[in-house]
XYZ file of C-alpha atoms in Angstrom:
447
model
C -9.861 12.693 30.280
C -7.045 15.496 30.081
C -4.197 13.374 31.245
C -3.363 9.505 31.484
C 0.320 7.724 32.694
C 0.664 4.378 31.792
C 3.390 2.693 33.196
C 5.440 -0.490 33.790
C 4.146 -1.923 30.250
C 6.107 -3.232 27.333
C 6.012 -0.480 24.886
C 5.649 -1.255 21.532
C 6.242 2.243 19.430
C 6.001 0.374 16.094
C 8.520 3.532 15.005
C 10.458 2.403 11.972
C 13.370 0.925 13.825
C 10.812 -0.857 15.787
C 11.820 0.600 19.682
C 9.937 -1.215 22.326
C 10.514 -0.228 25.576
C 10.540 -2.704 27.914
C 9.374 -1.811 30.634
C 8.436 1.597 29.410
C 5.638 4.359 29.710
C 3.236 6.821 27.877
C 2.054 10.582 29.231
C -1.223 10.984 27.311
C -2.497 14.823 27.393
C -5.812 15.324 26.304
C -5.927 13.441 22.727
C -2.630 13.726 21.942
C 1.040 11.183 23.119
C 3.155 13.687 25.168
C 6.106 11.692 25.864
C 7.072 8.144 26.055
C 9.916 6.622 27.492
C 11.770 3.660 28.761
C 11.992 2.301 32.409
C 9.719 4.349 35.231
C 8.630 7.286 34.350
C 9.244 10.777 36.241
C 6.988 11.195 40.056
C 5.991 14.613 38.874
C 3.973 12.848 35.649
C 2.415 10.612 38.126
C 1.552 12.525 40.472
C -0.255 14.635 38.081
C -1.923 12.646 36.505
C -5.607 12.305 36.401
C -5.570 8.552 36.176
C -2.314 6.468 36.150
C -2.677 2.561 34.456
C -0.414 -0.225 35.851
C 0.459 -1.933 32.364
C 2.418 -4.934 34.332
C 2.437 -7.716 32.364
C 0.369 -6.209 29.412
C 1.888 -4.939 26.000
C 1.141 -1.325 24.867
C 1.030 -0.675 21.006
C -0.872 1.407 18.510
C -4.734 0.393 18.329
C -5.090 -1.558 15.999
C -6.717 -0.788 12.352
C -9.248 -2.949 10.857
C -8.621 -2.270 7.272
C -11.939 -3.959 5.668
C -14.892 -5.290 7.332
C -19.372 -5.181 6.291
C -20.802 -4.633 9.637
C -23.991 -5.291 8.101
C -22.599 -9.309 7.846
C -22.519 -9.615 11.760
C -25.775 -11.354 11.923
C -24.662 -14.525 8.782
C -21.529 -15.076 10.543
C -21.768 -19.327 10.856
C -23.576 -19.530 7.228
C -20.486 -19.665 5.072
C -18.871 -22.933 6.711
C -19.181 -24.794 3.376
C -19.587 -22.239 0.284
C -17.026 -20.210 -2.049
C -17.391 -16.919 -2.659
C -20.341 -16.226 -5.209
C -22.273 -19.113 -3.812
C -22.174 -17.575 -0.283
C -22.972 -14.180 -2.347
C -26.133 -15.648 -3.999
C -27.472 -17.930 -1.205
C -26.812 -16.135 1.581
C -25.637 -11.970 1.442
C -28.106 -11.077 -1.454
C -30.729 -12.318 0.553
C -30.377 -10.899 3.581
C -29.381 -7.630 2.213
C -32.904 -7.598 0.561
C -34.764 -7.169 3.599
C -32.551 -6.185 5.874
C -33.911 -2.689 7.763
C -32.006 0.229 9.303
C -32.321 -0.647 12.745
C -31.273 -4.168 11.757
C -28.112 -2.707 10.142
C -27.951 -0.303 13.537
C -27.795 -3.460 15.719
C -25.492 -5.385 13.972
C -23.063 -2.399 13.043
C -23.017 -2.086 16.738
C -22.264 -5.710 17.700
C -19.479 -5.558 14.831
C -17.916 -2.997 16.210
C -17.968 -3.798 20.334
C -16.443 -7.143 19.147
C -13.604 -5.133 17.401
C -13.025 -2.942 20.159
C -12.500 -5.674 22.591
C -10.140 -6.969 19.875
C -8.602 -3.759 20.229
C -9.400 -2.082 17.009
C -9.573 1.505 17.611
C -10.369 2.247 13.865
C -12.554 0.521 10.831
C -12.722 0.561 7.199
C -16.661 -0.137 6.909
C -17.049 -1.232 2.949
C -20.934 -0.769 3.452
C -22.867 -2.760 1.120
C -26.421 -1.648 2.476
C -27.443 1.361 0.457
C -31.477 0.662 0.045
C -31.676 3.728 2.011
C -29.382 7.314 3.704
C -30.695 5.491 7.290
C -29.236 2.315 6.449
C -25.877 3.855 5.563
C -25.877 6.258 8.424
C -26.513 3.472 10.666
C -23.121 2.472 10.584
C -21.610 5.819 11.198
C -23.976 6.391 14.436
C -22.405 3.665 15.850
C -19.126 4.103 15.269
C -20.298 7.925 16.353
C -21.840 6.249 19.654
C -19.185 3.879 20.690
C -16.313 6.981 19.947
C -14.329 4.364 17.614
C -12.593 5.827 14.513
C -14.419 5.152 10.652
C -13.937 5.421 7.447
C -16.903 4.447 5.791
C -16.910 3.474 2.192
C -20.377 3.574 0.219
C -20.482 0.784 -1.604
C -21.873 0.630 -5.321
C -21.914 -1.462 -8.620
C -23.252 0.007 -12.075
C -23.704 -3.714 -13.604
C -26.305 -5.826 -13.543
C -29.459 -6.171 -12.081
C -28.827 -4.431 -8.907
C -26.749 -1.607 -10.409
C -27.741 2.237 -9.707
C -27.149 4.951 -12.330
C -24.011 7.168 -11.849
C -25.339 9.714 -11.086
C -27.439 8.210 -7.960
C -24.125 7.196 -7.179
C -22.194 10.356 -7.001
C -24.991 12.024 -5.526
C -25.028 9.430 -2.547
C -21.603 9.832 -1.902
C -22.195 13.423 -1.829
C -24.449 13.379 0.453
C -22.627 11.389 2.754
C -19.287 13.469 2.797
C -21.459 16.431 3.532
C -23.169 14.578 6.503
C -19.983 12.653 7.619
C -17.150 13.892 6.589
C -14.966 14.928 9.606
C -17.960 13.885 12.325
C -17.414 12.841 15.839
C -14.278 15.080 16.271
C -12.595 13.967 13.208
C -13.327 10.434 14.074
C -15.131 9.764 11.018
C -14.533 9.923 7.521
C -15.678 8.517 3.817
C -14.821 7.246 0.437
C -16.252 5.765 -2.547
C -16.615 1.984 -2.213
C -16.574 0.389 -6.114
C -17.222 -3.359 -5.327
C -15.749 -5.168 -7.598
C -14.141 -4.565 -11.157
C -16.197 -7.163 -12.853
C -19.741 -5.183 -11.722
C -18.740 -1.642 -12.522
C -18.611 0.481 -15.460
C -15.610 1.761 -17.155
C -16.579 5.299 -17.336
C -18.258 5.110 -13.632
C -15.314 3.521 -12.464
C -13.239 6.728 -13.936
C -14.967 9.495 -13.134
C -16.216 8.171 -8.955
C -11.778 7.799 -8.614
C -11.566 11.210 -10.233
C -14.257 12.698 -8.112
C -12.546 11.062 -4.784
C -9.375 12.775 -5.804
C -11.105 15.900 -6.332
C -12.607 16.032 -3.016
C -9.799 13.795 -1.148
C -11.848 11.083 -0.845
C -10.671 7.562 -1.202
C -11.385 4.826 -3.067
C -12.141 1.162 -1.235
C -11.965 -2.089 -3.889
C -12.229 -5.833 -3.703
C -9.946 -6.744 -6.548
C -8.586 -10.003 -7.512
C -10.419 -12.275 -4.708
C -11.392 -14.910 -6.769
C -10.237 -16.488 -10.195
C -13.890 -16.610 -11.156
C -14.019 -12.708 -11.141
C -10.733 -12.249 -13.026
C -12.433 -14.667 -15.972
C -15.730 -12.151 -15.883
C -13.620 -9.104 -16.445
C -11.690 -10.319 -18.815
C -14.169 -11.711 -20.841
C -15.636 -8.334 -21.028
C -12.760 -5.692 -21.405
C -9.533 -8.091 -22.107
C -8.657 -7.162 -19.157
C -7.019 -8.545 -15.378
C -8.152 -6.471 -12.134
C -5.205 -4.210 -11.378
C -4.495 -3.868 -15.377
C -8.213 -2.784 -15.592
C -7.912 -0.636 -12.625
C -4.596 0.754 -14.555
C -5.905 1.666 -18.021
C -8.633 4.157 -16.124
C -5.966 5.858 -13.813
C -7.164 4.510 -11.147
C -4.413 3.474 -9.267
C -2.521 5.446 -6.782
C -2.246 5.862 -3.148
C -5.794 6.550 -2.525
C -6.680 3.514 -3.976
C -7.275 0.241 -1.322
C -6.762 -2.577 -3.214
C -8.976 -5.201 -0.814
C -7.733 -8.757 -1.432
C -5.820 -8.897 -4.384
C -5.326 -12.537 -4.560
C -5.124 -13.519 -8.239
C -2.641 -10.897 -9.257
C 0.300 -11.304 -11.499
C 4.058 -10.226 -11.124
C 3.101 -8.086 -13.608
C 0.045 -6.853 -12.079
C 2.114 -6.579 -8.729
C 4.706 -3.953 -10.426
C 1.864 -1.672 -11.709
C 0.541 -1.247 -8.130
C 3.951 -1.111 -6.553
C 4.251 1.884 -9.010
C 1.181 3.662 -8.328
C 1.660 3.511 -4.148
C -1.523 1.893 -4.010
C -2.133 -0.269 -0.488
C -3.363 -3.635 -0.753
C -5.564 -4.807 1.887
C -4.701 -8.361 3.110
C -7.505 -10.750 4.560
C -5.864 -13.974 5.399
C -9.267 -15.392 7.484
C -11.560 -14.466 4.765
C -9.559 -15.886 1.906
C -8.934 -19.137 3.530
C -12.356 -19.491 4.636
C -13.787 -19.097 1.218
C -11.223 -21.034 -0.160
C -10.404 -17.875 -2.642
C -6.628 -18.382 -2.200
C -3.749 -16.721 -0.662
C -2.543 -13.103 -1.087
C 1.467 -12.867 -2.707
C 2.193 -10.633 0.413
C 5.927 -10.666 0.518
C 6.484 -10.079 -2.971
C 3.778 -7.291 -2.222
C 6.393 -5.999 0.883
C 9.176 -6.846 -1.247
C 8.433 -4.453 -4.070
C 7.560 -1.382 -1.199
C 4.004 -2.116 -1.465
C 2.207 -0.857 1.829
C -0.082 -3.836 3.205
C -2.604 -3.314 5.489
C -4.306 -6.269 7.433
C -8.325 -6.877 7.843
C -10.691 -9.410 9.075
C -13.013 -8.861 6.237
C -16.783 -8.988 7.218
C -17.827 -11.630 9.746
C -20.180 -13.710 6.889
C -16.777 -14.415 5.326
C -14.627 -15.130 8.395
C -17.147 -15.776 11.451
C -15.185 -13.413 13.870
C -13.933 -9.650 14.125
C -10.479 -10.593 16.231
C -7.314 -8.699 14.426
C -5.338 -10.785 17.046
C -6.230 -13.537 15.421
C -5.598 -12.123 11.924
C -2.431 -11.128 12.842
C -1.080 -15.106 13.847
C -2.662 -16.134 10.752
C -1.151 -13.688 8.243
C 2.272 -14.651 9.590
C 1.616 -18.584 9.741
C -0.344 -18.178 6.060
C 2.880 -16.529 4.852
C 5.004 -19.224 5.720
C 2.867 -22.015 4.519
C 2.685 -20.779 1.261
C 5.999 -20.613 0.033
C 8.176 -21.479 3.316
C 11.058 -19.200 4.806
C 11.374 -16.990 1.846
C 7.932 -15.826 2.337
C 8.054 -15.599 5.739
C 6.918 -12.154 7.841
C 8.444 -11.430 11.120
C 5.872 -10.464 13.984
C 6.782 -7.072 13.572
C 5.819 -7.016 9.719
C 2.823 -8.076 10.908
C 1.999 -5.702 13.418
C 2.683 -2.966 11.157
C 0.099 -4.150 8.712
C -2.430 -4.001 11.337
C -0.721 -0.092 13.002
C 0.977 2.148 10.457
C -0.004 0.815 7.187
C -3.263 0.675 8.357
C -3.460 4.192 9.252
C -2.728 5.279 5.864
C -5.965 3.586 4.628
C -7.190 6.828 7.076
C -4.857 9.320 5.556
C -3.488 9.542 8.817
C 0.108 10.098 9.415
C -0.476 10.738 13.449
C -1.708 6.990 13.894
C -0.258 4.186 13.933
C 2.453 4.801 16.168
C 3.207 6.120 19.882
C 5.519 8.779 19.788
C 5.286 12.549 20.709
C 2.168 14.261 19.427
C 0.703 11.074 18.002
C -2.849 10.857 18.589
C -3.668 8.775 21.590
C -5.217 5.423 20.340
C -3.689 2.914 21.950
C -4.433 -1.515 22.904
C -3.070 -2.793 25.987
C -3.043 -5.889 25.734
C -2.523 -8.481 28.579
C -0.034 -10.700 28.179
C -0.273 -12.523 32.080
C -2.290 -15.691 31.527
C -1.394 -19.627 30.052
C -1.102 -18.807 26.907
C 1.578 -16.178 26.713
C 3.743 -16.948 29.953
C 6.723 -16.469 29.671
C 7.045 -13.817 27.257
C 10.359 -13.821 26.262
C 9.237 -11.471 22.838
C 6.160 -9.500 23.599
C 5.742 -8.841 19.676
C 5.802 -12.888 19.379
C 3.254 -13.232 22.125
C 1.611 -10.462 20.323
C 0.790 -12.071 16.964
C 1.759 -16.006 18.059
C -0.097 -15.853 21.809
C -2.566 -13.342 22.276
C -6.529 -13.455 21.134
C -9.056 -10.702 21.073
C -10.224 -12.018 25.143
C -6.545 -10.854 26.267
C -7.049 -7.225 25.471
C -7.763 -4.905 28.398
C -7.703 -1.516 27.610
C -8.656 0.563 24.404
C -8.041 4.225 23.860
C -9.320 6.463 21.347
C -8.367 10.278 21.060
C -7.126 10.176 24.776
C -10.930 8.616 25.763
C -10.979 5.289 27.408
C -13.389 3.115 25.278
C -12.784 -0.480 26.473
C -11.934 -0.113 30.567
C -10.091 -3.469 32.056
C -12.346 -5.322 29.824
C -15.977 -3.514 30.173
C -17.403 -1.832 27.219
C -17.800 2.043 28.610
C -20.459 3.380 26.771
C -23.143 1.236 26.293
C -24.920 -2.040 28.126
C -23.387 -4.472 26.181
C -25.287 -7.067 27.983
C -28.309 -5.537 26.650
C -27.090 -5.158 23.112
C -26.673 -9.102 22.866
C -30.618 -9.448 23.548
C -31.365 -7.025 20.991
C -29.056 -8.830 18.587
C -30.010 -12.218 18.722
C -33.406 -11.271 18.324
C -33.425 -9.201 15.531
C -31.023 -11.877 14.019
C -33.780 -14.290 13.968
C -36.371 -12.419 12.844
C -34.010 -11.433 9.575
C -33.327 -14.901 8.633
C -37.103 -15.530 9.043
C -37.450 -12.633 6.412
C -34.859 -13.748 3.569
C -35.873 -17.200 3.595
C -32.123 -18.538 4.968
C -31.909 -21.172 6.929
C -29.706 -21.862 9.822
């Protein structure tokens, strides 16, 4: 599409003074925000437009960034309901992940991601765990590839223990990959290293994969801090906590995604504030496993960019940012009362701008002039939301992932008044459920 008008919305530009225009309107041409503006907007745009979108009723914002997510954990979601986080590891993930196959890991990437496109995610951060084989990792990226949604896909790996891979199988993986993926699908896609967790990799692998990410601009993608359990391993073995661990190797900074960081000291929160690393916040997952809660406004306090995720769906049953984004708020607030508290636009730009820098975008996460054109309209006309006196509160307080109607990607409608545009989706869910079964026949897991 070289040219889109959508009009008559409530236009959320999640700029930094937070400008929503109400009603307002966006010229898209080709991939790119054109103008944007408040009340109608001018016949001539209309009239040359090659489609025009009534946004009555329906909030217009930034898509939405899911900062963390395993695709590969859309077939366990339901398996969790009653297990912490290294029980559901041992009982449940390692299992599965045994035996799971490529076109297994092709299915489910794809049901992952058509559930976070209808929850208006235009963007992922796929941590991917599966790395038995190149076709199991690439099966994530052909999906995000086939559905035209924006990745950056983090190759997991752990140096530790019985499952650990030599460094240099490592670095060679990820080399491969950034040579296969790097900048694919229009510039859609993109890659990292993905260390998963402090307490299962090396010191000197740890050091030289964050070097080697700097050296080629890669980033690096890190549960830290998740569970209290995990601090005690790592400190047992280097004297260590997570982010002073992380520290001592120089291997904090910007392009480092701190993913959880639960269990973290004042202390600990000062070194990262200093470094510009992001913290990824997971509200779902960590309540679900019972791992704790996140310290976010002392996080936002102290300048610390925080970006919001689901997590993967064994660790939080659903994909829906909408729903991540009420919780985060109401999780703040529960915690340690008004002081804590996070106004609906601190939440929304967790899940827009500050997600966008997990990307190393600076032309996302906003709708303004020359912006790239991903954009959520989401529809705010049913019981739930009426009357919308705020449409940022109805937003993060109302809204769920059903109430989205339109995605947009690089100017390219993905999700079109609620009908997934470029694939049966219908068909997909046979696929899925069968394959599903067969893989929990495989690892032994009951359901």
């Amino acid at each position: 599409m070289t040219s889109l008008l959508i009009q008559n919305g409530s236009v959320l530009t999640m700029d930094s003074a937070g400008t929503i225009h109400r009603p307002g309107w966006v010229w898209v041409d080709g991939d790119r925000v054109g103008v944007v503006g408040a009340g109608s907007p001018p016949a001539s745009l209309a009239a040359q437009a090659e489609r025009v979108i009534d946004a009555t009723h329906m909030a217009v914002l930034p898509g939405l960034v899911n900062g963390h997510t395993h695709l590969s954990q859309t077939f366990v979601r339901g398996l969790a309901d009653d297990k912490p986080l290294l029980a559901w590891l041992k009982q449940i993930m390692w299992p599965i992940q045994s035996v799971i196959t490529p076109e297994d890991m092709r299915l489910a990437s794809l049901l992952g991601l058509v559930e976070n496109l209808r929850c208006g995610v235009t963007a992922v951060v796929q941590h991917h765990k599966v790395t038995d084989s190149t076709a199991h990792v690439d099966a994530a990226a052909e999906a995000a590839e086939r559905l035209g949604l924006r990745m950056l896909l983090a190759r997991a790996w752990v140096d530790l223990g019985p499952s650990g891979e030599a460094p240099e199988a490592i670095v060679e993986a990820v080399t491969r990959l950034r040579q296969r993926w790097q900048g694919a699908a229009g510039g859609r896609i993109s890659t990292g290293f993905g260390p998963l967790a402090p307490w299962r990799c090396s010191d000197e692998t740890m050091r030289r994969t964050v070097a080697l990410g700097r050296e080629w601009g890669l980033p690096t993608h890190i549960h830290v801090a998740e569970a209290q359990e995990e601090i005690d391993m790592l400190y047992e073995r280097t004297g260590l906590r997570h982010i002073e661990w992380l520290h001592s190797l120089d291997a904090l900074g910007p392009d480092v995604h701190l993913v959880h960081s639960v269990w973290v000291e004042d202390s600990e929160l000062d070194l990262i504030a200093e470094s510009g690393a992001p913290v990824v916040h997971c509200p779902v997952s960590n309540m679900y496993l019972a791992s704790g809660v996140a310290p976010v406004r002392k996080m936002l306090d102290r300048g610390v960019p925080v970006a919001l995720a689901t997590d993967g769906s064994g660790s939080e049953n659903s994909q829906d940012m909408l729903e991540t984004l009420k919780v985060a708020a109401l999780l703040a607030k529960v915690s340690c009362g008004d002081a804590c508290a996070l106004l609906p636009l601190d939440v929304l730009r967790m899940a827009t701008s500050a997600g966008a820098r997990l990307l190393g975008r600076d032309d996302l996460g906003q709708i303004a002039p020359q912006s790239v054109a991903d954009l959520t309209l989401v529809n705010l006309n049913n019981a739930r939301c009426v009357p919308v006196h705020r449409p940022e509160s109805a937003l993060v307080f109302n809204a769920s992932g059903p109430d989205v109607h339109t995605v947009i990607v690089d100017g390219q409608i993905l999700l079109d008044a609620g009908r997934v545009v470029l694939l049966d989706e219908a068909a997909l869910l046979d696929e899925c459920r069968s394959a599903a079964q067969s893989l929990m026949r495989r690892a032994g897991v009951e359901t």
